[in-house]
Amino acid sequence: MPETIQSPFELLLDIERRGIKHAAGLPQQEEVTRPWSGIGFKIGDLHMVSAVGDVNEILHFPQITAIPGTKPWVKGMANIRGNLIPIIDLNGYLGHTTARLNSNSRVLIINNADLWAGLLVDQVLGLKHFYDEEQVDEKPETEDSLVQYLAGGYQQNEDNWYVFSMKSLAENPEFYQVSM
C-alpha cells in the first residue's frame, strides 16, 4: 500500500504523538536546603554555637597584661596583630565558675559594632552545620544570665546546641561594666 502524503501539520502532530509515547519522565525537582553554619564551643557542659560571621578568629590563649581594678572575669588585655583587645572569661562573666586554662581553652575574637573582644571559652568544637528540621525552641535549665544571650537552638544526634548571640552580648551595657 503506498504511503499517503501528509500535510506538514499532520506530520508535526504525528511526530508529537510519537515523542510523547517514547518520552522519559522529567527528573523530580528536589528542594535544596542550605544549612545554617556556626562555630561550636563549650561553656561549662553546654554546647554553644555562634554564627560564623560573628567570630572573626579563634586563638590559643594569648599573652595578656592584667588590668588592675577590673572584675575577675576580665583576664586582661592582649595585643592581637597590633590591636589591643580585652580578654573576657565568658564563663565568669555569665556567673559560672571561671574557666580553667588548659590545652582545650580557646579565645573567640569578636568584632561587633565597634566592640573588639576576646572571649575565653572552655573548648572550641569546630564548624557545625544545622538544618531547619533540627531546630528546637527549648532552652537549657540554667541561670538567666546565659538565657538572655540565647537565640534558639538545634538538636543534632543526642546533643542540644544553643545559639549564642554575640550581638546580644555586645549590645548589653553590663558587658561594658568592667571596673570593680
Short mmCIF file of N, CA and C in Angstrom, two decimals:
data_model
loop_
_atom_site.label_atom_id
_atom_site.label_comp_id
_atom_site.label_asym_id
_atom_site.label_seq_id
_atom_site.Cartn_x
_atom_site.Cartn_y
_atom_site.Cartn_z
N MET A 1 0.85 -1.17 0.00
CA MET A 1 0.00 0.00 0.00
C MET A 1 0.90 1.24 0.00
N PRO A 2 0.70 2.15 -0.90
CA PRO A 2 1.53 3.34 -0.96
C PRO A 2 1.26 4.25 0.23
N GLU A 3 2.34 4.91 0.67
CA GLU A 3 2.20 5.84 1.80
C GLU A 3 1.43 7.05 1.36
N THR A 4 0.56 7.49 2.24
CA THR A 4 -0.18 8.71 1.92
C THR A 4 0.66 9.90 2.33
N ILE A 5 0.61 10.88 1.53
CA ILE A 5 1.36 12.10 1.80
C ILE A 5 0.58 12.91 2.81
N GLN A 6 1.28 13.26 3.90
CA GLN A 6 0.64 14.04 4.94
C GLN A 6 0.97 15.51 4.76
N SER A 7 0.06 16.30 5.25
CA SER A 7 0.33 17.73 5.24
C SER A 7 1.40 18.01 6.31
N PRO A 8 2.10 19.11 6.20
CA PRO A 8 3.11 19.43 7.21
C PRO A 8 2.53 19.45 8.62
N PHE A 9 1.30 19.91 8.78
CA PHE A 9 0.68 19.95 10.11
C PHE A 9 0.46 18.54 10.64
N GLU A 10 -0.07 17.62 9.80
CA GLU A 10 -0.30 16.24 10.21
C GLU A 10 1.02 15.56 10.57
N LEU A 11 2.05 15.87 9.82
CA LEU A 11 3.37 15.32 10.09
C LEU A 11 3.87 15.76 11.48
N LEU A 12 3.68 17.03 11.76
CA LEU A 12 4.09 17.54 13.08
C LEU A 12 3.29 16.89 14.21
N LEU A 13 2.00 16.70 14.02
CA LEU A 13 1.17 16.02 15.03
C LEU A 13 1.64 14.59 15.25
N ASP A 14 1.99 13.89 14.16
CA ASP A 14 2.48 12.52 14.27
C ASP A 14 3.80 12.47 15.04
N ILE A 15 4.68 13.41 14.76
CA ILE A 15 5.96 13.47 15.49
C ILE A 15 5.71 13.74 16.97
N GLU A 16 4.77 14.64 17.27
CA GLU A 16 4.45 14.94 18.66
C GLU A 16 3.91 13.70 19.38
N ARG A 17 2.98 12.96 18.77
CA ARG A 17 2.40 11.75 19.38
C ARG A 17 3.48 10.72 19.66
N ARG A 18 4.37 10.49 18.68
CA ARG A 18 5.46 9.52 18.89
C ARG A 18 6.42 10.00 19.97
N GLY A 19 6.69 11.29 20.02
CA GLY A 19 7.59 11.83 21.04
C GLY A 19 7.03 11.66 22.44
N ILE A 20 5.73 11.93 22.59
CA ILE A 20 5.10 11.76 23.91
C ILE A 20 5.09 10.29 24.31
N LYS A 21 4.82 9.42 23.36
CA LYS A 21 4.74 7.99 23.64
C LYS A 21 6.08 7.44 24.14
N HIS A 22 7.19 7.94 23.63
CA HIS A 22 8.50 7.40 23.96
C HIS A 22 9.31 8.30 24.90
N ALA A 23 8.71 9.37 25.37
CA ALA A 23 9.46 10.32 26.21
C ALA A 23 9.67 9.76 27.61
N ALA A 24 10.85 10.01 28.13
CA ALA A 24 11.13 9.65 29.53
C ALA A 24 10.60 10.78 30.40
N GLY A 25 10.21 10.45 31.63
CA GLY A 25 9.70 11.47 32.55
C GLY A 25 10.80 12.43 32.98
N LEU A 26 10.40 13.60 33.37
CA LEU A 26 11.35 14.59 33.85
C LEU A 26 11.83 14.21 35.24
N PRO A 27 13.04 14.55 35.58
CA PRO A 27 13.51 14.23 36.94
C PRO A 27 12.73 15.05 37.96
N GLN A 28 12.58 14.49 39.15
CA GLN A 28 11.90 15.18 40.23
C GLN A 28 12.74 16.37 40.68
N GLN A 29 12.08 17.46 40.88
CA GLN A 29 12.80 18.63 41.37
C GLN A 29 12.84 18.55 42.90
N GLU A 30 14.05 18.51 43.44
CA GLU A 30 14.22 18.42 44.87
C GLU A 30 14.57 19.79 45.41
N GLU A 31 13.97 20.12 46.54
CA GLU A 31 14.28 21.40 47.16
C GLU A 31 15.60 21.27 47.90
N VAL A 32 16.52 22.14 47.58
CA VAL A 32 17.82 22.11 48.22
C VAL A 32 17.80 23.09 49.37
N THR A 33 18.08 22.58 50.57
CA THR A 33 18.12 23.46 51.74
C THR A 33 19.57 23.67 52.13
N ARG A 34 19.88 24.90 52.42
CA ARG A 34 21.23 25.24 52.85
C ARG A 34 21.29 25.18 54.36
N PRO A 35 22.33 24.61 54.89
CA PRO A 35 22.42 24.56 56.35
C PRO A 35 22.82 25.92 56.93
N TRP A 36 22.47 26.10 58.21
CA TRP A 36 22.95 27.25 58.97
C TRP A 36 24.27 26.79 59.58
N SER A 37 25.31 27.59 59.46
CA SER A 37 26.63 27.20 59.94
C SER A 37 27.07 28.10 61.07
N GLY A 38 27.74 27.48 62.03
CA GLY A 38 28.23 28.24 63.17
C GLY A 38 29.48 27.61 63.75
N ILE A 39 30.12 28.36 64.64
CA ILE A 39 31.30 27.88 65.36
C ILE A 39 30.82 27.30 66.68
N GLY A 40 31.10 26.02 66.88
CA GLY A 40 30.70 25.34 68.10
C GLY A 40 31.73 25.53 69.20
N PHE A 41 31.25 25.74 70.43
CA PHE A 41 32.15 25.87 71.58
C PHE A 41 31.41 25.44 72.83
N LYS A 42 32.15 25.29 73.91
CA LYS A 42 31.55 24.86 75.17
C LYS A 42 31.67 25.95 76.22
N ILE A 43 30.59 26.14 76.95
CA ILE A 43 30.57 26.94 78.16
C ILE A 43 30.17 25.94 79.25
N GLY A 44 31.11 25.59 80.09
CA GLY A 44 30.85 24.53 81.07
C GLY A 44 30.55 23.25 80.33
N ASP A 45 29.36 22.67 80.62
CA ASP A 45 28.96 21.42 79.95
C ASP A 45 28.01 21.67 78.78
N LEU A 46 27.69 22.93 78.52
CA LEU A 46 26.73 23.25 77.47
C LEU A 46 27.41 23.43 76.12
N HIS A 47 26.77 22.89 75.08
CA HIS A 47 27.24 23.07 73.70
C HIS A 47 26.61 24.35 73.15
N MET A 48 27.46 25.27 72.75
CA MET A 48 27.01 26.53 72.18
C MET A 48 27.45 26.61 70.73
N VAL A 49 26.80 27.49 69.98
CA VAL A 49 27.19 27.74 68.60
C VAL A 49 26.86 29.20 68.30
N SER A 50 27.78 29.88 67.64
CA SER A 50 27.56 31.26 67.20
C SER A 50 27.75 31.32 65.70
N ALA A 51 27.02 32.20 65.08
CA ALA A 51 27.10 32.33 63.62
C ALA A 51 28.54 32.53 63.17
N VAL A 52 28.89 31.93 62.07
CA VAL A 52 30.25 32.02 61.54
C VAL A 52 30.69 33.47 61.40
N GLY A 53 29.82 34.34 60.94
CA GLY A 53 30.17 35.74 60.74
C GLY A 53 30.38 36.52 62.03
N ASP A 54 29.97 35.97 63.17
CA ASP A 54 30.13 36.66 64.45
C ASP A 54 31.49 36.41 65.10
N VAL A 55 32.20 35.43 64.62
CA VAL A 55 33.52 35.10 65.19
C VAL A 55 34.57 35.39 64.13
N ASN A 56 35.44 36.34 64.43
CA ASN A 56 36.45 36.73 63.45
C ASN A 56 37.64 35.79 63.43
N GLU A 57 37.98 35.25 64.60
CA GLU A 57 39.19 34.45 64.70
C GLU A 57 39.10 33.58 65.94
N ILE A 58 39.82 32.48 65.93
CA ILE A 58 39.92 31.59 67.08
C ILE A 58 41.40 31.45 67.41
N LEU A 59 41.76 31.74 68.66
CA LEU A 59 43.16 31.72 69.06
C LEU A 59 43.38 30.86 70.30
N HIS A 60 44.63 30.39 70.46
CA HIS A 60 45.04 29.86 71.74
C HIS A 60 45.12 31.04 72.70
N PHE A 61 45.12 30.77 73.99
CA PHE A 61 45.16 31.86 74.96
C PHE A 61 46.43 32.68 74.75
N PRO A 62 46.30 33.98 74.48
CA PRO A 62 47.47 34.82 74.17
C PRO A 62 48.15 35.31 75.45
N GLN A 63 49.30 35.90 75.27
CA GLN A 63 49.97 36.57 76.38
C GLN A 63 49.14 37.82 76.70
N ILE A 64 48.84 38.00 77.98
CA ILE A 64 47.98 39.13 78.37
C ILE A 64 48.67 39.99 79.42
N THR A 65 48.17 41.19 79.54
CA THR A 65 48.60 42.11 80.58
C THR A 65 47.39 42.36 81.46
N ALA A 66 47.54 42.08 82.75
CA ALA A 66 46.43 42.27 83.69
C ALA A 66 46.07 43.74 83.79
N ILE A 67 44.79 44.00 84.05
CA ILE A 67 44.30 45.36 84.21
C ILE A 67 43.82 45.51 85.65
N PRO A 68 44.52 46.29 86.47
CA PRO A 68 44.11 46.45 87.88
C PRO A 68 42.74 47.11 87.98
N GLY A 69 42.00 46.73 89.00
CA GLY A 69 40.71 47.36 89.29
C GLY A 69 39.56 46.88 88.43
N THR A 70 39.73 45.75 87.74
CA THR A 70 38.65 45.21 86.91
C THR A 70 38.04 43.99 87.59
N LYS A 71 36.88 43.63 87.12
CA LYS A 71 36.16 42.47 87.65
C LYS A 71 36.96 41.20 87.34
N PRO A 72 36.74 40.15 88.15
CA PRO A 72 37.54 38.93 87.97
C PRO A 72 37.40 38.27 86.60
N TRP A 73 36.29 38.52 85.90
CA TRP A 73 36.10 37.90 84.59
C TRP A 73 36.85 38.62 83.47
N VAL A 74 37.47 39.74 83.78
CA VAL A 74 38.32 40.41 82.81
C VAL A 74 39.74 39.88 83.01
N LYS A 75 40.20 39.08 82.09
CA LYS A 75 41.52 38.45 82.23
C LYS A 75 42.64 39.44 81.97
N GLY A 76 42.42 40.41 81.10
CA GLY A 76 43.44 41.40 80.79
C GLY A 76 43.34 41.85 79.34
N MET A 77 44.39 42.49 78.89
CA MET A 77 44.46 42.98 77.51
C MET A 77 45.52 42.18 76.76
N ALA A 78 45.25 41.95 75.49
CA ALA A 78 46.21 41.24 74.63
C ALA A 78 46.43 42.06 73.36
N ASN A 79 47.64 41.99 72.85
CA ASN A 79 47.96 42.64 71.60
C ASN A 79 47.81 41.58 70.50
N ILE A 80 46.73 41.71 69.74
CA ILE A 80 46.46 40.77 68.65
C ILE A 80 46.66 41.51 67.34
N ARG A 81 47.75 41.22 66.67
CA ARG A 81 48.10 41.85 65.40
C ARG A 81 48.01 43.38 65.45
N GLY A 82 48.54 43.95 66.53
CA GLY A 82 48.59 45.39 66.67
C GLY A 82 47.34 46.02 67.26
N ASN A 83 46.33 45.22 67.58
CA ASN A 83 45.10 45.73 68.19
C ASN A 83 45.06 45.31 69.65
N LEU A 84 44.82 46.25 70.56
CA LEU A 84 44.65 45.91 71.97
C LEU A 84 43.22 45.44 72.18
N ILE A 85 43.11 44.20 72.63
CA ILE A 85 41.80 43.57 72.76
C ILE A 85 41.63 43.05 74.18
N PRO A 86 40.50 43.40 74.84
CA PRO A 86 40.24 42.83 76.16
C PRO A 86 39.91 41.35 76.04
N ILE A 87 40.45 40.58 76.97
CA ILE A 87 40.17 39.14 77.02
C ILE A 87 39.22 38.91 78.18
N ILE A 88 38.04 38.39 77.87
CA ILE A 88 36.96 38.20 78.84
C ILE A 88 36.72 36.71 79.03
N ASP A 89 36.67 36.29 80.30
CA ASP A 89 36.31 34.91 80.63
C ASP A 89 34.79 34.82 80.52
N LEU A 90 34.29 34.21 79.45
CA LEU A 90 32.85 34.17 79.21
C LEU A 90 32.13 33.42 80.33
N ASN A 91 32.71 32.33 80.82
CA ASN A 91 32.09 31.60 81.94
C ASN A 91 31.94 32.51 83.15
N GLY A 92 33.01 33.21 83.49
CA GLY A 92 32.98 34.10 84.64
C GLY A 92 31.99 35.24 84.46
N TYR A 93 31.96 35.82 83.28
CA TYR A 93 31.01 36.91 83.01
C TYR A 93 29.57 36.44 83.21
N LEU A 94 29.28 35.22 82.80
CA LEU A 94 27.92 34.69 82.90
C LEU A 94 27.58 34.20 84.30
N GLY A 95 28.51 34.34 85.24
CA GLY A 95 28.24 33.94 86.61
C GLY A 95 28.57 32.49 86.91
N HIS A 96 29.20 31.80 86.00
CA HIS A 96 29.61 30.42 86.22
C HIS A 96 31.01 30.41 86.83
N THR A 97 31.50 29.25 87.13
CA THR A 97 32.87 29.11 87.60
C THR A 97 33.80 29.60 86.51
N THR A 98 34.83 30.33 86.88
CA THR A 98 35.75 30.84 85.87
C THR A 98 36.42 29.68 85.14
N ALA A 99 36.73 29.93 83.89
CA ALA A 99 37.34 28.89 83.05
C ALA A 99 38.74 28.57 83.55
N ARG A 100 39.06 27.28 83.55
CA ARG A 100 40.43 26.86 83.87
C ARG A 100 41.18 26.71 82.56
N LEU A 101 42.31 27.38 82.49
CA LEU A 101 43.10 27.29 81.27
C LEU A 101 43.70 25.90 81.13
N ASN A 102 43.51 25.31 79.96
CA ASN A 102 44.13 24.02 79.64
C ASN A 102 44.37 23.98 78.13
N SER A 103 44.77 22.84 77.64
CA SER A 103 45.11 22.74 76.22
C SER A 103 43.89 22.91 75.31
N ASN A 104 42.67 22.74 75.84
CA ASN A 104 41.46 22.91 75.05
C ASN A 104 40.94 24.35 75.03
N SER A 105 41.40 25.18 75.96
CA SER A 105 40.92 26.56 76.07
C SER A 105 41.23 27.33 74.80
N ARG A 106 40.27 28.17 74.39
CA ARG A 106 40.45 28.99 73.21
C ARG A 106 39.85 30.36 73.45
N VAL A 107 40.26 31.32 72.63
CA VAL A 107 39.72 32.67 72.68
C VAL A 107 39.04 32.94 71.34
N LEU A 108 37.75 33.30 71.41
CA LEU A 108 36.99 33.68 70.22
C LEU A 108 37.09 35.19 70.08
N ILE A 109 37.65 35.67 69.00
CA ILE A 109 37.76 37.11 68.76
C ILE A 109 36.49 37.55 68.04
N ILE A 110 35.80 38.52 68.66
CA ILE A 110 34.58 39.04 68.05
C ILE A 110 34.75 40.52 67.74
N ASN A 111 34.08 40.97 66.70
CA ASN A 111 34.04 42.38 66.34
C ASN A 111 32.60 42.67 65.98
N ASN A 112 31.92 43.33 66.89
CA ASN A 112 30.51 43.61 66.68
C ASN A 112 30.24 45.07 67.01
N ALA A 113 29.93 45.85 66.01
CA ALA A 113 29.60 47.27 66.19
C ALA A 113 30.66 47.98 67.02
N ASP A 114 31.86 47.99 66.53
CA ASP A 114 32.99 48.68 67.16
C ASP A 114 33.47 48.05 68.46
N LEU A 115 32.97 46.90 68.83
CA LEU A 115 33.46 46.20 70.01
C LEU A 115 34.37 45.07 69.56
N TRP A 116 35.64 45.20 69.89
CA TRP A 116 36.60 44.11 69.68
C TRP A 116 36.79 43.48 71.04
N ALA A 117 36.62 42.18 71.13
CA ALA A 117 36.83 41.49 72.41
C ALA A 117 37.24 40.05 72.12
N GLY A 118 37.97 39.49 73.07
CA GLY A 118 38.33 38.08 73.02
C GLY A 118 37.57 37.38 74.13
N LEU A 119 36.84 36.33 73.78
CA LEU A 119 36.05 35.58 74.75
C LEU A 119 36.72 34.24 75.02
N LEU A 120 37.17 34.06 76.26
CA LEU A 120 37.78 32.80 76.66
C LEU A 120 36.67 31.77 76.85
N VAL A 121 36.77 30.65 76.15
CA VAL A 121 35.81 29.55 76.28
C VAL A 121 36.56 28.27 76.62
N ASP A 122 35.83 27.30 77.16
CA ASP A 122 36.45 26.05 77.60
C ASP A 122 37.02 25.23 76.44
N GLN A 123 36.31 25.25 75.31
CA GLN A 123 36.75 24.44 74.19
C GLN A 123 36.02 24.90 72.93
N VAL A 124 36.70 24.86 71.80
CA VAL A 124 36.07 25.13 70.51
C VAL A 124 35.85 23.77 69.85
N LEU A 125 34.64 23.56 69.36
CA LEU A 125 34.27 22.28 68.78
C LEU A 125 34.21 22.29 67.27
N GLY A 126 34.65 23.38 66.66
CA GLY A 126 34.75 23.43 65.21
C GLY A 126 33.52 23.97 64.52
N LEU A 127 33.54 23.87 63.21
CA LEU A 127 32.44 24.35 62.38
C LEU A 127 31.30 23.35 62.43
N LYS A 128 30.10 23.83 62.70
CA LYS A 128 28.92 22.97 62.81
C LYS A 128 27.88 23.44 61.79
N HIS A 129 27.16 22.49 61.21
CA HIS A 129 26.12 22.78 60.22
C HIS A 129 24.81 22.21 60.73
N PHE A 130 23.75 23.01 60.66
CA PHE A 130 22.43 22.59 61.14
C PHE A 130 21.38 22.89 60.08
N TYR A 131 20.35 22.02 60.02
CA TYR A 131 19.25 22.18 59.08
C TYR A 131 18.00 22.60 59.83
N ASP A 132 17.05 23.18 59.11
CA ASP A 132 15.82 23.68 59.72
C ASP A 132 15.10 22.61 60.54
N GLU A 133 15.10 21.38 60.06
CA GLU A 133 14.38 20.32 60.78
C GLU A 133 15.05 19.95 62.11
N GLU A 134 16.27 20.41 62.35
CA GLU A 134 16.96 20.16 63.61
C GLU A 134 16.73 21.27 64.63
N GLN A 135 16.01 22.31 64.24
CA GLN A 135 15.79 23.46 65.10
C GLN A 135 14.84 23.11 66.24
N VAL A 136 15.15 23.59 67.45
CA VAL A 136 14.32 23.38 68.63
C VAL A 136 14.15 24.71 69.35
N ASP A 137 13.10 24.80 70.16
CA ASP A 137 12.83 26.03 70.91
C ASP A 137 13.25 25.94 72.37
N GLU A 138 13.58 24.74 72.84
CA GLU A 138 13.88 24.60 74.27
C GLU A 138 15.17 25.32 74.64
N LYS A 139 15.19 25.78 75.88
CA LYS A 139 16.37 26.47 76.42
C LYS A 139 16.92 25.64 77.57
N PRO A 140 18.21 25.76 77.83
CA PRO A 140 18.78 24.96 78.91
C PRO A 140 18.26 25.44 80.27
N GLU A 141 18.25 24.53 81.21
CA GLU A 141 17.87 24.90 82.57
C GLU A 141 19.11 25.48 83.23
N THR A 142 19.24 26.79 83.13
CA THR A 142 20.42 27.47 83.64
C THR A 142 20.02 28.87 84.07
N GLU A 143 20.97 29.60 84.57
CA GLU A 143 20.70 30.94 85.07
C GLU A 143 20.23 31.88 83.96
N ASP A 144 19.49 32.91 84.37
CA ASP A 144 19.03 33.91 83.42
C ASP A 144 20.19 34.64 82.75
N SER A 145 21.34 34.68 83.41
CA SER A 145 22.48 35.40 82.83
C SER A 145 22.89 34.83 81.48
N LEU A 146 22.69 33.55 81.26
CA LEU A 146 23.01 32.93 79.97
C LEU A 146 21.82 32.99 79.01
N VAL A 147 20.64 32.73 79.52
CA VAL A 147 19.44 32.62 78.69
C VAL A 147 19.20 33.90 77.88
N GLN A 148 19.54 35.06 78.42
CA GLN A 148 19.31 36.31 77.70
C GLN A 148 20.14 36.43 76.42
N TYR A 149 21.17 35.61 76.29
CA TYR A 149 22.02 35.66 75.10
C TYR A 149 21.71 34.54 74.10
N LEU A 150 20.73 33.72 74.40
CA LEU A 150 20.42 32.60 73.52
C LEU A 150 19.37 32.99 72.50
N ALA A 151 19.59 32.54 71.27
CA ALA A 151 18.67 32.85 70.16
C ALA A 151 18.24 31.56 69.49
N GLY A 152 17.68 30.65 70.27
CA GLY A 152 17.22 29.38 69.71
C GLY A 152 18.24 28.28 69.90
N GLY A 153 18.01 27.20 69.17
CA GLY A 153 18.93 26.08 69.29
C GLY A 153 18.63 25.00 68.27
N TYR A 154 19.46 23.98 68.30
CA TYR A 154 19.33 22.85 67.39
C TYR A 154 19.60 21.57 68.16
N GLN A 155 18.99 20.50 67.72
CA GLN A 155 19.30 19.19 68.29
C GLN A 155 19.86 18.34 67.16
N GLN A 156 21.09 17.87 67.39
CA GLN A 156 21.77 17.05 66.39
C GLN A 156 22.28 15.83 67.11
N ASN A 157 21.90 14.67 66.60
CA ASN A 157 22.15 13.41 67.29
C ASN A 157 21.50 13.53 68.66
N GLU A 158 22.20 13.34 69.72
CA GLU A 158 21.62 13.47 71.06
C GLU A 158 22.02 14.76 71.75
N ASP A 159 22.74 15.63 71.04
CA ASP A 159 23.25 16.86 71.65
C ASP A 159 22.36 18.05 71.32
N ASN A 160 22.14 18.89 72.34
CA ASN A 160 21.47 20.17 72.14
C ASN A 160 22.54 21.22 71.96
N TRP A 161 22.39 22.02 70.92
CA TRP A 161 23.30 23.11 70.61
C TRP A 161 22.51 24.41 70.73
N TYR A 162 22.94 25.31 71.60
CA TYR A 162 22.25 26.56 71.82
C TYR A 162 22.96 27.67 71.07
N VAL A 163 22.18 28.48 70.35
CA VAL A 163 22.75 29.56 69.55
C VAL A 163 23.04 30.74 70.48
N PHE A 164 24.31 31.07 70.63
CA PHE A 164 24.75 32.18 71.47
C PHE A 164 24.89 33.41 70.59
N SER A 165 24.14 34.46 70.94
CA SER A 165 24.13 35.69 70.14
C SER A 165 25.23 36.64 70.59
N MET A 166 26.28 36.75 69.79
CA MET A 166 27.35 37.70 70.09
C MET A 166 26.83 39.13 70.00
N LYS A 167 25.85 39.36 69.16
CA LYS A 167 25.26 40.69 69.02
C LYS A 167 24.58 41.09 70.33
N SER A 168 23.81 40.19 70.93
CA SER A 168 23.15 40.50 72.20
C SER A 168 24.18 40.78 73.28
N LEU A 169 25.27 40.04 73.28
CA LEU A 169 26.34 40.27 74.25
C LEU A 169 26.93 41.66 74.06
N ALA A 170 27.23 42.02 72.82
CA ALA A 170 27.85 43.31 72.53
C ALA A 170 26.92 44.48 72.81
N GLU A 171 25.62 44.25 72.75
CA GLU A 171 24.65 45.32 73.00
C GLU A 171 24.26 45.47 74.46
N ASN A 172 24.70 44.55 75.31
CA ASN A 172 24.34 44.60 76.72
C ASN A 172 25.26 45.56 77.47
N PRO A 173 24.71 46.60 78.10
CA PRO A 173 25.54 47.58 78.83
C PRO A 173 26.35 46.94 79.96
N GLU A 174 25.84 45.85 80.56
CA GLU A 174 26.57 45.17 81.64
C GLU A 174 27.93 44.65 81.17
N PHE A 175 28.02 44.29 79.91
CA PHE A 175 29.27 43.75 79.37
C PHE A 175 30.38 44.80 79.39
N TYR A 176 30.01 46.07 79.41
CA TYR A 176 30.98 47.16 79.40
C TYR A 176 31.35 47.62 80.81
N GLN A 177 30.66 47.11 81.82
CA GLN A 177 30.92 47.50 83.21
C GLN A 177 32.02 46.59 83.78
N VAL A 178 33.25 46.90 83.46
CA VAL A 178 34.35 46.01 83.82
C VAL A 178 35.09 46.45 85.09
N SER A 179 34.85 47.68 85.56
CA SER A 179 35.59 48.14 86.74
C SER A 179 34.93 47.63 88.00
N MET A 180 35.75 47.47 89.04
CA MET A 180 35.24 46.98 90.33
C MET A 180 34.45 48.05 91.04
#
